[in-house]
PDB file of C-alpha atoms in Angstrom:
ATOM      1  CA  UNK A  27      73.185  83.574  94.518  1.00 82.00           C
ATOM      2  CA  UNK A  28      76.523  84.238  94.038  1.00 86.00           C
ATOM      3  CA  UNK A  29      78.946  85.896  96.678  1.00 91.00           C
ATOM      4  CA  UNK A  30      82.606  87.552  96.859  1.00 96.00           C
ATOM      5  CA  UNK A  31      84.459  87.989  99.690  1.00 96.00           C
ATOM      6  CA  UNK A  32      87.647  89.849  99.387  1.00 97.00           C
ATOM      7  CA  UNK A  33      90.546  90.484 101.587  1.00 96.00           C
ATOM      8  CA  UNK A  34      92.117  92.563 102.953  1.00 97.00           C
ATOM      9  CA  UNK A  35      90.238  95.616 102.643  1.00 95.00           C
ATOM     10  CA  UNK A  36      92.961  97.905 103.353  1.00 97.00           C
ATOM     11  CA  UNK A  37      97.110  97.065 102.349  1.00 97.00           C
ATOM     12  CA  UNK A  38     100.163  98.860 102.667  1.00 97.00           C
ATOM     13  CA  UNK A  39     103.009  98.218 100.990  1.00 97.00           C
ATOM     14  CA  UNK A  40     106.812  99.632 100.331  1.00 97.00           C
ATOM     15  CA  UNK A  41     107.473 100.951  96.935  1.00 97.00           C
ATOM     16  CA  UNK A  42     109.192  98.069  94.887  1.00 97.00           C
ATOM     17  CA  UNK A  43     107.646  95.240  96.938  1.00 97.00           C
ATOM     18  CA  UNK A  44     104.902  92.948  96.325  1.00 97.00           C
ATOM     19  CA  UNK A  45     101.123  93.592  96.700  1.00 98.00           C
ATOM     20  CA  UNK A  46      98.716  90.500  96.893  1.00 98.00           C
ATOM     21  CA  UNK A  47      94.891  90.495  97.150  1.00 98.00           C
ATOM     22  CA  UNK A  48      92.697  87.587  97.210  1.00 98.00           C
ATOM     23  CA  UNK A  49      89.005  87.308  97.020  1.00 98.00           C
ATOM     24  CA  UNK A  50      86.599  83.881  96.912  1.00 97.00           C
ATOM     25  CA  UNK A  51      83.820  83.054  95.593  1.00 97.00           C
ATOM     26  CA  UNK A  52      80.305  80.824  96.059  1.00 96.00           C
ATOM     27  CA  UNK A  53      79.145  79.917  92.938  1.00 93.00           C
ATOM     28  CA  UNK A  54      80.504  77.124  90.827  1.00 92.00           C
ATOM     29  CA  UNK A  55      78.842  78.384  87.837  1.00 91.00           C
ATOM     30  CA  UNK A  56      80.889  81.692  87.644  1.00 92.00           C
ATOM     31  CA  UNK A  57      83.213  81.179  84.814  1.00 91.00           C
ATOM     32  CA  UNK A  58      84.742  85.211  84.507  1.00 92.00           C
ATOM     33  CA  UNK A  59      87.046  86.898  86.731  1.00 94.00           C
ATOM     34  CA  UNK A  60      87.601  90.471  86.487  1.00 94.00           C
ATOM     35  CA  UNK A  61      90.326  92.848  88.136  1.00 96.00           C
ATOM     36  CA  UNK A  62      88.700  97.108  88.440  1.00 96.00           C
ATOM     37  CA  UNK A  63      91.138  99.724  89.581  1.00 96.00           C
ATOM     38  CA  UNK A  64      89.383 102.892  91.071  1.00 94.00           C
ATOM     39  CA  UNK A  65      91.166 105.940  91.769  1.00 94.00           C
ATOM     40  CA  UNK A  66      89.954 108.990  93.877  1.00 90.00           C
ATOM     41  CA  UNK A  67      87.269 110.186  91.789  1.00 87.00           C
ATOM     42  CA  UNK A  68      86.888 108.215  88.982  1.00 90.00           C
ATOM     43  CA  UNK A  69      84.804 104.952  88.412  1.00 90.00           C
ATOM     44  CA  UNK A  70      86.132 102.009  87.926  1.00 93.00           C
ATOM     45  CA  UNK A  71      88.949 100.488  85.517  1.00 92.00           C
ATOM     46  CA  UNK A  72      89.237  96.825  84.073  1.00 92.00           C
ATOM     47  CA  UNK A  73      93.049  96.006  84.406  1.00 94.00           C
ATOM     48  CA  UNK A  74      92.502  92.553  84.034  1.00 93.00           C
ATOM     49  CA  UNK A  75      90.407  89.714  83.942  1.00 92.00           C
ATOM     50  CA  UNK A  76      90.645  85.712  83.776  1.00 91.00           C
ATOM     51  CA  UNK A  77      88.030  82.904  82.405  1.00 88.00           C
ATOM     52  CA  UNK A  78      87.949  79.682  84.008  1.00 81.00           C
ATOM     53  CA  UNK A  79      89.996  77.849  81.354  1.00 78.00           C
ATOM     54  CA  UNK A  80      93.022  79.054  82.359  1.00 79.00           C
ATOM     55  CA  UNK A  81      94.935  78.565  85.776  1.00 89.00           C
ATOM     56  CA  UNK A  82      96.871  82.033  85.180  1.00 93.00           C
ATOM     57  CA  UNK A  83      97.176  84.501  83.343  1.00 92.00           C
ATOM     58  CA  UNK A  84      99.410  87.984  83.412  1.00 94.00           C
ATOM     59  CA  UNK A  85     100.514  91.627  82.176  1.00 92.00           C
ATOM     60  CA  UNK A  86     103.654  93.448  82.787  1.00 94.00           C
ATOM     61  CA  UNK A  87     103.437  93.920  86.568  1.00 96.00           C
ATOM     62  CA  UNK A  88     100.203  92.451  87.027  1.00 97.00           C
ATOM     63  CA  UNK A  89      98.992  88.889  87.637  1.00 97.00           C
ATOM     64  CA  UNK A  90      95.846  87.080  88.243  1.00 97.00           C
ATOM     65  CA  UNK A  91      95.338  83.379  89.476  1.00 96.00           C
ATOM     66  CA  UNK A  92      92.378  81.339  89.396  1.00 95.00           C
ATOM     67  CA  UNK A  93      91.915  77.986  91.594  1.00 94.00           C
ATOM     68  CA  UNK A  94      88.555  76.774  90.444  1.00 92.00           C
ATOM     69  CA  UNK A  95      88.455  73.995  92.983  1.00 92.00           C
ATOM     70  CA  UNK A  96      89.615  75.919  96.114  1.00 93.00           C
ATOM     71  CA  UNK A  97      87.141  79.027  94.397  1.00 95.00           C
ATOM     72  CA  UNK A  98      89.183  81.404  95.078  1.00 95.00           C
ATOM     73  CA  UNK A  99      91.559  84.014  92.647  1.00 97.00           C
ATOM     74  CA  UNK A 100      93.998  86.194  93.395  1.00 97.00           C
ATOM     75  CA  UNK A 101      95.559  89.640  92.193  1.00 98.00           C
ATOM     76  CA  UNK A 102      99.559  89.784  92.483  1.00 98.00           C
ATOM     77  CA  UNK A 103     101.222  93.504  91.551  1.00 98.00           C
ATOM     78  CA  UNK A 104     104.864  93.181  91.315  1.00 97.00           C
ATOM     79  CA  UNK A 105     107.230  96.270  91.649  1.00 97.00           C
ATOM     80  CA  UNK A 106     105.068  97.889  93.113  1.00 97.00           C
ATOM     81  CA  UNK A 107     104.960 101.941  92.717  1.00 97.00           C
ATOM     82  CA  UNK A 108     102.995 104.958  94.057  1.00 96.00           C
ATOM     83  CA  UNK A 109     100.355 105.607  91.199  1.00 96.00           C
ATOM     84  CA  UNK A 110      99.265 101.993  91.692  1.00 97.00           C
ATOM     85  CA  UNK A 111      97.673 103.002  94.703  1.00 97.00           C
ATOM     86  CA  UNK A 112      93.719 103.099  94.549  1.00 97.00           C
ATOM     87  CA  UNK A 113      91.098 100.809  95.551  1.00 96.00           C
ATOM     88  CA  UNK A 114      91.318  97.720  93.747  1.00 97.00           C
ATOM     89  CA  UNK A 115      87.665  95.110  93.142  1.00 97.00           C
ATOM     90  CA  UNK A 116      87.366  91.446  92.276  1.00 97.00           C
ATOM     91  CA  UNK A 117      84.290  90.392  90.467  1.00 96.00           C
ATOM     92  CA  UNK A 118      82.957  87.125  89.552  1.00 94.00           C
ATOM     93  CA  UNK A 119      80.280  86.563  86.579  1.00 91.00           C
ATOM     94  CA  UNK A 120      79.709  84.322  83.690  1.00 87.00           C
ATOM     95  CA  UNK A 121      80.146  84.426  80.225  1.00 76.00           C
ATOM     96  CA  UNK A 122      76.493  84.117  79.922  1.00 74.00           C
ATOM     97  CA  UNK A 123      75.299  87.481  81.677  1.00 78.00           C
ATOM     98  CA  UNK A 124      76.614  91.077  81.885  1.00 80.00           C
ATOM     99  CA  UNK A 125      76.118  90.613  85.786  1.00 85.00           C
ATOM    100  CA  UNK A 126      78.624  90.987  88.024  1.00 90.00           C
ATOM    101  CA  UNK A 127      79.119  90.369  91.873  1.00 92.00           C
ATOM    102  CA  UNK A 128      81.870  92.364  93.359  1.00 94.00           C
ATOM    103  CA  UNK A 129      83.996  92.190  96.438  1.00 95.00           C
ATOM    104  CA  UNK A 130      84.150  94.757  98.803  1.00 94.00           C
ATOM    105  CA  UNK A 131      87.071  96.172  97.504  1.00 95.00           C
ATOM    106  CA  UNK A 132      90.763  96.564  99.233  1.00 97.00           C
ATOM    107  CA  UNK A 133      92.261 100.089  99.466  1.00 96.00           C
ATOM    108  CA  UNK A 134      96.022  99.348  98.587  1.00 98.00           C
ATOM    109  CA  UNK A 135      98.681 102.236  99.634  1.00 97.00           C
ATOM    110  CA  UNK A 136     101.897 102.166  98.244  1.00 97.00           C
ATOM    111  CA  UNK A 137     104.303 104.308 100.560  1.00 95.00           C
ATOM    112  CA  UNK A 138     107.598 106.087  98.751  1.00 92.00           C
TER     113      UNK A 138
ATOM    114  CA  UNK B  10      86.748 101.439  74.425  1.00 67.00           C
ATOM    115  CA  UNK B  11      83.850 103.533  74.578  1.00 76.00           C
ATOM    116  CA  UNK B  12      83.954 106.892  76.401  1.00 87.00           C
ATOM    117  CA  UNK B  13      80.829 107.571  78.947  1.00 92.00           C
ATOM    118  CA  UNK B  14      80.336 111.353  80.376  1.00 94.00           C
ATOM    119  CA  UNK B  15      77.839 111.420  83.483  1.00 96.00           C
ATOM    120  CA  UNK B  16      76.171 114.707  84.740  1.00 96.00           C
ATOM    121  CA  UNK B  17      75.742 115.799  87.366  1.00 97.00           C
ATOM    122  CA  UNK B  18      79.818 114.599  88.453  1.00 95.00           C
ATOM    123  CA  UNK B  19      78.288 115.563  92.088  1.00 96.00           C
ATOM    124  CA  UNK B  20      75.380 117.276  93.660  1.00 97.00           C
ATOM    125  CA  UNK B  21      74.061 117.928  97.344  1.00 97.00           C
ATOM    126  CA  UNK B  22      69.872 117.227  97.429  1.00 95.00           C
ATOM    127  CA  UNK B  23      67.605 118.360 100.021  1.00 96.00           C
ATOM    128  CA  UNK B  24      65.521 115.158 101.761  1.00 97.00           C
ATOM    129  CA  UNK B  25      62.227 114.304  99.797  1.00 97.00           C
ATOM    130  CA  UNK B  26      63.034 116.076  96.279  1.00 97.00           C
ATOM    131  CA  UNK B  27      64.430 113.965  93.439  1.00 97.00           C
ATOM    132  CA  UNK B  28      67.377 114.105  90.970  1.00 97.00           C
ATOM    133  CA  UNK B  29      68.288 112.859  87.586  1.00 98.00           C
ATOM    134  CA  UNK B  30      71.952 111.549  86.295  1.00 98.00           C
ATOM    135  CA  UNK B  31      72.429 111.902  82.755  1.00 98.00           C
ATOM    136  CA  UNK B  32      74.883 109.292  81.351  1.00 97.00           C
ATOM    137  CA  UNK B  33      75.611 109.684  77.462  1.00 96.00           C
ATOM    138  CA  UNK B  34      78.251 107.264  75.615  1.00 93.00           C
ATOM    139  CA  UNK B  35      80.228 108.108  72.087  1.00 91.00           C
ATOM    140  CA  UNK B  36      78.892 105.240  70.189  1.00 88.00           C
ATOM    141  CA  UNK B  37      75.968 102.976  70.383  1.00 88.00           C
ATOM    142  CA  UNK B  38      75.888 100.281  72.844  1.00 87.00           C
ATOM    143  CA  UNK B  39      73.567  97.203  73.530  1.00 84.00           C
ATOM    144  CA  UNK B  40      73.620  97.309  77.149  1.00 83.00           C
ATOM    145  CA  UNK B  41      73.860  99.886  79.673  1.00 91.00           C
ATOM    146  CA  UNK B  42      73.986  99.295  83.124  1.00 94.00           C
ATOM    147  CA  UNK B  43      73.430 101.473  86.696  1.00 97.00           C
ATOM    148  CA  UNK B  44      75.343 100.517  89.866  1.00 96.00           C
ATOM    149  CA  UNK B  45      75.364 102.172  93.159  1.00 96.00           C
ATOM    150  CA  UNK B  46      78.090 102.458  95.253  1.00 93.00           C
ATOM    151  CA  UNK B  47      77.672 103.520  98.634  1.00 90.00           C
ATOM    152  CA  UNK B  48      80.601 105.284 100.606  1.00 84.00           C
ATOM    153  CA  UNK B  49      82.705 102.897 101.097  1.00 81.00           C
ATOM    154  CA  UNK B  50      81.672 100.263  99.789  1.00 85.00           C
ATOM    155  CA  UNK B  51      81.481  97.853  96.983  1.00 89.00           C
ATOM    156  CA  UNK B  52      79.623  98.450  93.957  1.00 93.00           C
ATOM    157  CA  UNK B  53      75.589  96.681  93.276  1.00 94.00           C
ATOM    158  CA  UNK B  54      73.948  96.667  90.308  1.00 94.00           C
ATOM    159  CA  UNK B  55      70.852  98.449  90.102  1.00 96.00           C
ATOM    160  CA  UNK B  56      69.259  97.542  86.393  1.00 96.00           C
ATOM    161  CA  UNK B  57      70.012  97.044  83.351  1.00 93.00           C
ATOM    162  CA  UNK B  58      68.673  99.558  80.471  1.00 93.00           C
ATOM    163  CA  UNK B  59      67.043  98.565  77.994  1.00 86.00           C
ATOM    164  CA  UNK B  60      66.473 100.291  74.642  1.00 86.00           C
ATOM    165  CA  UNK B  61      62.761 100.876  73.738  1.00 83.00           C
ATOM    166  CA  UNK B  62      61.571  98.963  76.846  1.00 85.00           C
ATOM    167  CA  UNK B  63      61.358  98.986  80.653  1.00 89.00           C
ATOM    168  CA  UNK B  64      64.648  98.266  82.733  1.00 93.00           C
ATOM    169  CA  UNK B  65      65.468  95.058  84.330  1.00 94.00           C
ATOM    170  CA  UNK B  66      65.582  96.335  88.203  1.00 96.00           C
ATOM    171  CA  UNK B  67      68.042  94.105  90.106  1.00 94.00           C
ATOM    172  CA  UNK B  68      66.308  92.159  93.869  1.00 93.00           C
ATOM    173  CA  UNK B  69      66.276  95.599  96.371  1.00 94.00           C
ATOM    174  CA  UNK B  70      65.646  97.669  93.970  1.00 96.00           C
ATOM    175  CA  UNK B  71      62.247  99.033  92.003  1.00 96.00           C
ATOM    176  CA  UNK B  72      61.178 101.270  89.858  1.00 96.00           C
ATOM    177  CA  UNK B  73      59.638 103.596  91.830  1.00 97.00           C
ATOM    178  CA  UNK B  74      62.320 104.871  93.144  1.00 97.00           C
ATOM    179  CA  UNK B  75      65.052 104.577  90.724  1.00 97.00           C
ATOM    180  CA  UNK B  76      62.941 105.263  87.182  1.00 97.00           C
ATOM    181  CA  UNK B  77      65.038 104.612  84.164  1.00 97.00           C
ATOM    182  CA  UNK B  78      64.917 105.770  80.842  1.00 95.00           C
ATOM    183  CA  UNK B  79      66.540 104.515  77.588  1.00 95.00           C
ATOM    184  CA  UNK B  80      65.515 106.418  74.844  1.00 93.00           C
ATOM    185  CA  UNK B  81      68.222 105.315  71.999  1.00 92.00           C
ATOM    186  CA  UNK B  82      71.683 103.262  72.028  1.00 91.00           C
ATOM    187  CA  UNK B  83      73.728 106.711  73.273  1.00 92.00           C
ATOM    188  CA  UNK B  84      71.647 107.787  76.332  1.00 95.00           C
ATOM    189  CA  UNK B  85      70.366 106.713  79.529  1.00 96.00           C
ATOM    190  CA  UNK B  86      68.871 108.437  82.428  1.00 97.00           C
ATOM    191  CA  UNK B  87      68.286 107.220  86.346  1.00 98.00           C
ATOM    192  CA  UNK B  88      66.451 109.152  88.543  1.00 98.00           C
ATOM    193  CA  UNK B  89      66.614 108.764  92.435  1.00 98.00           C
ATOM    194  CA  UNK B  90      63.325 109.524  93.730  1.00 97.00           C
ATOM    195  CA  UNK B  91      62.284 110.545  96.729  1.00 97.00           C
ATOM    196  CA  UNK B  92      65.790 110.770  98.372  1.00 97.00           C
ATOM    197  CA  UNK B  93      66.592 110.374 101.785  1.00 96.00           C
ATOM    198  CA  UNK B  94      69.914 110.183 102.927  1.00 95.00           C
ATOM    199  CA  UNK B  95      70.821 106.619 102.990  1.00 95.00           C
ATOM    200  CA  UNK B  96      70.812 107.559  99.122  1.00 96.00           C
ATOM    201  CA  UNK B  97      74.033 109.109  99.620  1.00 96.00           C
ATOM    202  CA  UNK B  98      76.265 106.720  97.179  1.00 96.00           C
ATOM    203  CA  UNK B  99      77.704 106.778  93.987  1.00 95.00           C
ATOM    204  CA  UNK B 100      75.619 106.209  90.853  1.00 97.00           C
ATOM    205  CA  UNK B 101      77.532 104.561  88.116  1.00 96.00           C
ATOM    206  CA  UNK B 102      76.698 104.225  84.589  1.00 96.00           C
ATOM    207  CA  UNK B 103      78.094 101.532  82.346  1.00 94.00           C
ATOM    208  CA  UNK B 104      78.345  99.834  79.534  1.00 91.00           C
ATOM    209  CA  UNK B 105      79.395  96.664  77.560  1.00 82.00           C
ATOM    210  CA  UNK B 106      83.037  96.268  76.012  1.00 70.00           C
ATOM    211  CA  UNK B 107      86.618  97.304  77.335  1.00 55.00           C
ATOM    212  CA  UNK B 108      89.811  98.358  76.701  1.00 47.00           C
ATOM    213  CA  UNK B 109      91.337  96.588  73.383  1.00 42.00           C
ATOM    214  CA  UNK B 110      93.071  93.588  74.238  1.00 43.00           C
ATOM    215  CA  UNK B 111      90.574  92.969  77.214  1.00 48.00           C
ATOM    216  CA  UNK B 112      87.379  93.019  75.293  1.00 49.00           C
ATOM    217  CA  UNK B 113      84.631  89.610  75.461  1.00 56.00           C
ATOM    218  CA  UNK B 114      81.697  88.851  77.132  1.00 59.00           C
ATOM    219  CA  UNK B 115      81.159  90.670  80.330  1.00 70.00           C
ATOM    220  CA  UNK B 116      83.525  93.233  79.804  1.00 81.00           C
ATOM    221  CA  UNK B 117      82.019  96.615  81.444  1.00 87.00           C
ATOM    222  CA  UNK B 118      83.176 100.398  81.251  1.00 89.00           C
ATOM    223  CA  UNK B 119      82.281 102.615  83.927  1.00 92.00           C
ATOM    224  CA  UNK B 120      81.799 106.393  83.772  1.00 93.00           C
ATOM    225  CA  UNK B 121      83.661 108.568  86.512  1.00 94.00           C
ATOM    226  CA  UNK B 122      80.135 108.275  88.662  1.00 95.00           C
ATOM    227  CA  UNK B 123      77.717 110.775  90.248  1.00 96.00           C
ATOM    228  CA  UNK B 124      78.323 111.354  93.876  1.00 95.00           C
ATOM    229  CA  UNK B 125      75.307 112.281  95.423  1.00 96.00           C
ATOM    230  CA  UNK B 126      74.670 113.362  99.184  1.00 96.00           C
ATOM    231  CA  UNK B 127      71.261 113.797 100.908  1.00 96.00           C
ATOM    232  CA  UNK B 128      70.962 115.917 103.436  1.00 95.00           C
TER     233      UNK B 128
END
């Protein structure tokens, strides 16, 4: 079945810089990429999410790429500010079934 | 998007007794899903409930110990039976569709979650 490994698990950044997290995946088949924000306390929020016919794809400060031959996708936040911190999971899935296989999630800090 | 509300938000169980998590949703949905996620860690899926039929339980999980109920498109219930205290997670409700703009196939919700611990 399929698998997700993410990285890191925990980042710190300086306000205003750049935070990237990456996560890979085992399963060819997986066609749907999907970005969830959790803060303290709450579940889960989609912030974004890619399909595998398209390379890249982006929203204000936040990006998403996809290599489908390397299988691996990425999360870039530009501009980076303190109420983007929270734990952040990458998912994989396809567009065939609700399931989804997450990552182990990165806790990303964003210092002041 | 469609707005879930989970009770209990938290609760502390004894070893051996069981509880029920509500989840209820403002509009009807086709498919509602229960994760766990465990402290610290990433989320699994449990099953997926189904309306006016048994739940699809997920490899590692049965029904035994996590019953589900379904009753109409609103409402769902998981119950964690028999806890000990390596049930200490989060239980997670969710359901299809997303934030306009981000909506399509696969697109989940989650509710805020039920922390649960076990002593």
């Amino acid at each position: 079945g399929e698998n997700v490994e993410q990285h890191p698990s925990t980042l710190s950044v300086q306000e205003g810089d750049s935070a990237v997290i990456k996560c890979t995946y085992s399963d060819s088949a997986s066609n749907y990429f999907p970005w969830y924000k959790q803060e303290l306390g709450k579940g889960p929020q989609l912030i974004i999410d890619i399909r595998s016919n398209v390379g890249e794809k982006k929203d204000q400060r936040i990006a998403v790429t996809l290599n489908k031959t390397a299988k691996h996708f990425s999360l870039h936040i530009t501009e980076t500010q303190p109420e983007d911190s929270a734990v952040y999971f990458c998912a994989a899935g396809m567009d065939s079934s609700y399931k989804l296989i997450f990552g182990s999630g990165t806790r990303l800090l964003v210092r002041p | 998007s469609a707005v879930i509300s989970q009770k209990p938000s938290r609760d502390i169980c004894q070893r051996g007794t069981s509880l029920t998590i509500q989840c209820q949703v403002d509009s009807q949905v086709t498919m509602m899903f229960w994760y766990r996620q465990q402290p610290g860690q990433s989320l699994t899926l449990i099953a997926t409930a189904n309306q006016g039929s048994e739940a699809t339980y997920e490899s590692g999980f049965v029904i035994d110990k996590f019953p589900i109920s379904r009753p109409n498109l609103t409402f769902s219930t998981l119950t964690v039976s028999n806890m000990s205290p390596e049930d200490s997670s989060i239980y997670l409700c969710s359901v299809e569709g997303g934030l306009a703009g981000l909506s399509g196939a696969n697109v989940l919700t989650f509710g805020a979650g039920s922390r649960l611990t076990v002593l």
